[in-house]
GROMACS .gro file of C-alpha atoms in nm:
model
  221
    1MET     CA    1   0.457   0.322  -0.116
    2ALA     CA    2   0.449   0.273  -0.101
    3ASN     CA    3   0.382   0.506  -0.305
    4VAL     CA    4   0.272   0.531  -0.247
    5VAL     CA    5   0.012   0.699   0.073
    6PRO     CA    6  -0.330   0.869   0.092
    7THR     CA    7  -0.247   1.174   0.303
    8SER     CA    8   0.021   1.302   0.537
    9THR     CA    9  -0.234   1.285   0.819
   10VAL     CA   10  -0.513   1.042   0.885
   11ARG     CA   11  -0.831   1.237   0.833
   12LYS     CA   12  -1.149   1.232   0.633
   13PRO     CA   13  -1.153   1.459   0.329
   14THR     CA   14  -1.314   1.798   0.352
   15LEU     CA   15  -1.670   1.738   0.238
   16LEU     CA   16  -1.787   2.021   0.018
   17GLN     CA   17  -2.123   2.042  -0.149
   18GLY     CA   18  -2.132   2.074  -0.524
   19ALA     CA   19  -2.090   1.883  -0.846
   20GLY     CA   20  -1.837   1.841  -1.119
   21PRO     CA   21  -1.465   1.810  -1.044
   22ALA     CA   22  -1.513   1.870  -0.669
   23THR     CA   23  -1.755   1.578  -0.644
   24ARG     CA   24  -1.522   1.350  -0.836
   25GLN     CA   25  -1.233   1.452  -0.612
   26ARG     CA   26  -1.438   1.379  -0.299
   27LEU     CA   27  -1.505   1.029  -0.428
   28VAL     CA   28  -1.137   0.969  -0.498
   29GLU     CA   29  -1.029   1.105  -0.159
   30SER     CA   30  -1.288   0.895   0.022
   31ALA     CA   31  -1.182   0.586  -0.170
   32ARG     CA   32  -0.816   0.648  -0.088
   33TYR     CA   33  -0.898   0.671   0.280
   34LEU     CA   34  -1.143   0.381   0.295
   35PHE     CA   35  -0.936   0.142   0.082
   36TRP     CA   36  -0.643   0.216   0.314
   37GLU     CA   37  -0.848   0.173   0.630
   38ARG     CA   38  -1.072  -0.121   0.531
   39GLY     CA   39  -0.931  -0.260   0.209
   40PHE     CA   40  -1.099  -0.271  -0.131
   41ALA     CA   41  -1.330  -0.565  -0.058
   42GLY     CA   42  -1.410  -0.429   0.288
   43THR     CA   43  -1.534  -0.100   0.144
   44SER     CA   44  -1.890  -0.114   0.014
   45MET     CA   45  -2.055   0.124  -0.227
   46ALA     CA   46  -2.268   0.241   0.064
   47ASP     CA   47  -1.951   0.322   0.259
   48LEU     CA   48  -1.813   0.526  -0.030
   49LEU     CA   49  -2.134   0.720  -0.081
   50ALA     CA   50  -2.177   0.792   0.290
   51HIS     CA   51  -1.817   0.897   0.342
   52SER     CA   52  -1.805   1.126   0.038
   53LYS     CA   53  -2.165   1.249   0.079
   54VAL     CA   54  -2.232   1.172  -0.285
   55ASN     CA   55  -2.543   1.000  -0.418
   56SER     CA   56  -2.531   0.694  -0.641
   57GLY     CA   57  -2.637   0.891  -0.948
   58SER     CA   58  -2.340   1.124  -0.911
   59PHE     CA   59  -2.109   0.828  -0.853
   60TYR     CA   60  -2.210   0.657  -1.176
   61HIS     CA   61  -2.181   0.986  -1.361
   62PHE     CA   62  -1.805   0.971  -1.297
   63PHE     CA   63  -1.731   0.599  -1.256
   64ASP     CA   64  -1.901   0.295  -1.402
   65SER     CA   65  -1.792   0.070  -1.114
   66LYS     CA   66  -1.596   0.048  -0.791
   67GLU     CA   67  -1.314  -0.106  -0.996
   68ALA     CA   68  -1.300   0.208  -1.212
   69LEU     CA   69  -1.269   0.417  -0.895
   70LEU     CA   70  -0.990   0.185  -0.779
   71ARG     CA   71  -0.796   0.257  -1.097
   72GLU     CA   72  -0.840   0.630  -1.039
   73VAL     CA   73  -0.706   0.589  -0.685
   74LEU     CA   74  -0.401   0.401  -0.812
   75GLU     CA   75  -0.338   0.670  -1.071
   76SER     CA   76  -0.363   0.934  -0.798
   77TYR     CA   77  -0.087   0.756  -0.604
   78LEU     CA   78   0.139   0.795  -0.907
   79VAL     CA   79   0.073   1.168  -0.910
   80ALA     CA   80   0.131   1.195  -0.533
   81LEU     CA   81   0.462   1.008  -0.523
   82HIS     CA   82   0.695   1.303  -0.569
   83PRO     CA   83   0.511   1.586  -0.390
   84MET     CA   84   0.406   1.373  -0.092
   85ILE     CA   85   0.695   1.129  -0.050
   86VAL     CA   86   1.005   1.221  -0.249
   87GLU     CA   87   1.012   1.601  -0.220
   88PRO     CA   88   0.977   1.609   0.163
   89ALA     CA   89   1.269   1.365   0.187
   90TYR     CA   90   1.482   1.581  -0.042
   91ALA     CA   91   1.393   1.888   0.164
   92ALA     CA   92   1.495   1.711   0.485
   93THR     CA   93   1.855   1.636   0.385
   94SER     CA   94   2.102   1.676   0.100
   95ARG     CA   95   2.272   1.341   0.164
   96PRO     CA   96   2.149   1.077  -0.084
   97ILE     CA   97   2.141   0.778   0.152
   98GLU     CA   98   1.976   0.982   0.427
   99ARG     CA   99   1.706   1.082   0.179
  100ILE     CA  100   1.614   0.715   0.154
  101PHE     CA  101   1.583   0.694   0.531
  102ALA     CA  102   1.381   1.016   0.531
  103ILE     CA  103   1.135   0.845   0.295
  104LEU     CA  104   1.116   0.549   0.532
  105GLU     CA  105   1.068   0.784   0.828
  106GLY     CA  106   0.756   0.915   0.657
  107TYR     CA  107   0.611   0.564   0.657
  108ARG     CA  108   0.709   0.523   1.021
  109GLY     CA  109   0.512   0.836   1.103
  110ARG     CA  110   0.203   0.691   0.937
  111ILE     CA  111   0.240   0.367   1.131
  112LEU     CA  112   0.240   0.567   1.455
  113MET     CA  113  -0.043   0.790   1.336
  114THR     CA  114  -0.269   0.491   1.268
  115ASP     CA  115  -0.162   0.284   1.570
  116ALA     CA  116  -0.013   0.035   1.321
  117GLN     CA  117  -0.362  -0.061   1.202
  118TYR     CA  118  -0.370   0.033   0.834
  119GLY     CA  119  -0.040  -0.071   0.677
  120CYS     CA  120   0.077   0.055   0.338
  121PRO     CA  121  -0.219   0.149   0.116
  122LEU     CA  122  -0.053   0.026  -0.200
  123GLY     CA  123   0.084  -0.290  -0.043
  124ARG     CA  124  -0.256  -0.371   0.099
  125LEU     CA  125  -0.418  -0.341  -0.242
  126ALA     CA  126  -0.139  -0.542  -0.406
  127LEU     CA  127  -0.213  -0.835  -0.175
  128GLU     CA  128  -0.590  -0.805  -0.193
  129ILE     CA  129  -0.676  -0.735  -0.555
  130ASP     CA  130  -0.749  -1.042  -0.768
  131PRO     CA  131  -0.446  -1.126  -0.987
  132GLU     CA  132  -0.688  -1.150  -1.281
  133ASN     CA  133  -0.754  -0.778  -1.246
  134ARG     CA  134  -0.465  -0.693  -1.475
  135PRO     CA  135  -0.543  -0.320  -1.522
  136ALA     CA  136  -0.526  -0.268  -1.146
  137HIS     CA  137  -0.211  -0.475  -1.100
  138LYS     CA  138  -0.046  -0.295  -1.390
  139LEU     CA  139  -0.103   0.034  -1.207
  140ILE     CA  140   0.016  -0.115  -0.878
  141ALA     CA  141   0.337  -0.232  -1.048
  142GLU     CA  142   0.379   0.112  -1.205
  143ASN     CA  143   0.354   0.268  -0.859
  144PHE     CA  144   0.615   0.031  -0.722
  145ARG     CA  145   0.845   0.105  -1.016
  146GLY     CA  146   0.806   0.477  -0.946
  147TRP     CA  147   0.898   0.421  -0.581
  148ILE     CA  148   1.199   0.209  -0.676
  149GLY     CA  149   1.301   0.474  -0.928
  150ALA     CA  150   1.299   0.744  -0.660
  151VAL     CA  151   1.524   0.533  -0.437
  152ARG     CA  152   1.744   0.445  -0.733
  153ALA     CA  153   1.800   0.815  -0.800
  154CYS     CA  154   1.930   0.854  -0.445
  155LEU     CA  155   2.158   0.553  -0.483
  156GLU     CA  156   2.299   0.689  -0.809
  157GLU     CA  157   2.403   1.007  -0.627
  158ALA     CA  158   2.565   0.816  -0.343
  159LYS     CA  159   2.925   0.705  -0.369
  160LEU     CA  160   2.856   0.333  -0.364
  161PRO     CA  161   3.129   0.075  -0.421
  162LYS     CA  162   3.200  -0.011  -0.780
  163GLY     CA  163   2.992  -0.304  -0.899
  164THR     CA  164   2.698  -0.239  -0.665
  165ASP     CA  165   2.374  -0.357  -0.826
  166ILE     CA  166   2.175  -0.037  -0.780
  167ASP     CA  167   1.853  -0.176  -0.926
  168ALA     CA  168   1.860  -0.475  -0.691
  169LEU     CA  169   1.943  -0.253  -0.394
  170ALA     CA  170   1.657  -0.013  -0.470
  171THR     CA  171   1.417  -0.307  -0.493
  172TYR     CA  172   1.555  -0.439  -0.163
  173VAL     CA  173   1.476  -0.105   0.004
  174LEU     CA  174   1.116  -0.134  -0.118
  175ALA     CA  175   1.097  -0.489   0.018
  176VAL     CA  176   1.228  -0.367   0.355
  177MET     CA  177   0.966  -0.093   0.368
  178GLU     CA  178   0.673  -0.312   0.264
  179GLY     CA  179   0.780  -0.601   0.486
  180GLY     CA  180   0.836  -0.375   0.785
  181VAL     CA  181   0.499  -0.204   0.744
  182MET     CA  182   0.320  -0.538   0.704
  183LEU     CA  183   0.485  -0.685   1.014
  184SER     CA  184   0.407  -0.374   1.216
  185ARG     CA  185   0.042  -0.403   1.117
  186SER     CA  186   0.039  -0.771   1.215
  187TYR     CA  187   0.208  -0.705   1.551
  188GLY     CA  188   0.021  -0.380   1.617
  189SER     CA  189   0.350  -0.205   1.689
  190VAL     CA  190   0.609   0.006   1.510
  191ASP     CA  191   0.889  -0.211   1.652
  192PRO     CA  192   0.914  -0.456   1.357
  193PHE     CA  193   0.944  -0.164   1.115
  194ASP     CA  194   1.215  -0.006   1.328
  195ARG     CA  195   1.411  -0.330   1.338
  196THR     CA  196   1.399  -0.377   0.961
  197VAL     CA  197   1.507  -0.017   0.900
  198LYS     CA  198   1.788  -0.056   1.154
  199ALA     CA  199   1.911  -0.366   0.968
  200LEU     CA  200   1.894  -0.173   0.639
  201ARG     CA  201   2.104   0.108   0.785
  202GLU     CA  202   2.361  -0.144   0.906
  203HIS     CA  203   2.367  -0.291   0.555
  204PHE     CA  204   2.444   0.051   0.409
  205GLN     CA  205   2.713   0.112   0.670
  206LEU     CA  206   2.884  -0.213   0.576
  207LEU     CA  207   2.845  -0.136   0.207
  208MET     CA  208   2.998   0.209   0.241
  209ARG     CA  209   3.278   0.104   0.475
  210LYS     CA  210   3.619   0.150   0.321
  211PRO     CA  211   3.823  -0.172   0.329
  212ARG     CA  212   4.119  -0.168   0.562
  213ARG     CA  213   4.460  -0.218   0.416
  214SER     CA  214   4.611  -0.545   0.530
  215THR     CA  215   4.908  -0.548   0.767
  216ARG     CA  216   5.116  -0.718   0.498
  217SER     CA  217   5.036  -0.439   0.252
  218GLN     CA  218   5.125  -0.174   0.507
  219SER     CA  219   5.459  -0.337   0.591
  220ALA     CA  220   5.542  -0.372   0.222
  221THR     CA  221   5.520   0.002   0.179
   0.00000   0.00000   0.00000
């Protein structure tokens, strides 16, 4: 996410007693955590009710199905993108390219925090959810577009060479993040993520490098 992530730390939500908006929020927070930890299919209704300490009657008061709760989770990622991912990166540095790497550093922190077990919550759902579930995939795509848009804004501020395809480059950054997180989860180590980010930084260094004037040009002057 990425948007796209459940929390800045891996923890269960604070479980408060009560009804109304607080109960609904507990369900969403529990679903965010459990879908990240276990996946959508791996999370049962019983898991959701136990984790949120909500009974089935209260669940169905707010959501008519687990799929409806999934859509709420995906919408919550859209809301969380800027305050949880973009704004911390902007606060960390004023340099546009370094803001991109600050975003990636946030994902690295979550890999370490979870011992590389959970992966990217949005990426996990994108791979798992049935392609026929168009409402969910539409929200997943919207999250990815939001993430790409945040990176694109950084690239627009950077002094990139004329003719650089900013849209393609922003999408490439997302692919690096998602691929690195997925490989780290598969290997159980942050090393694959670090290697992909290192390669991305080298790509930016080459892109931003000013071309040397040829010896012939120098002698002509």
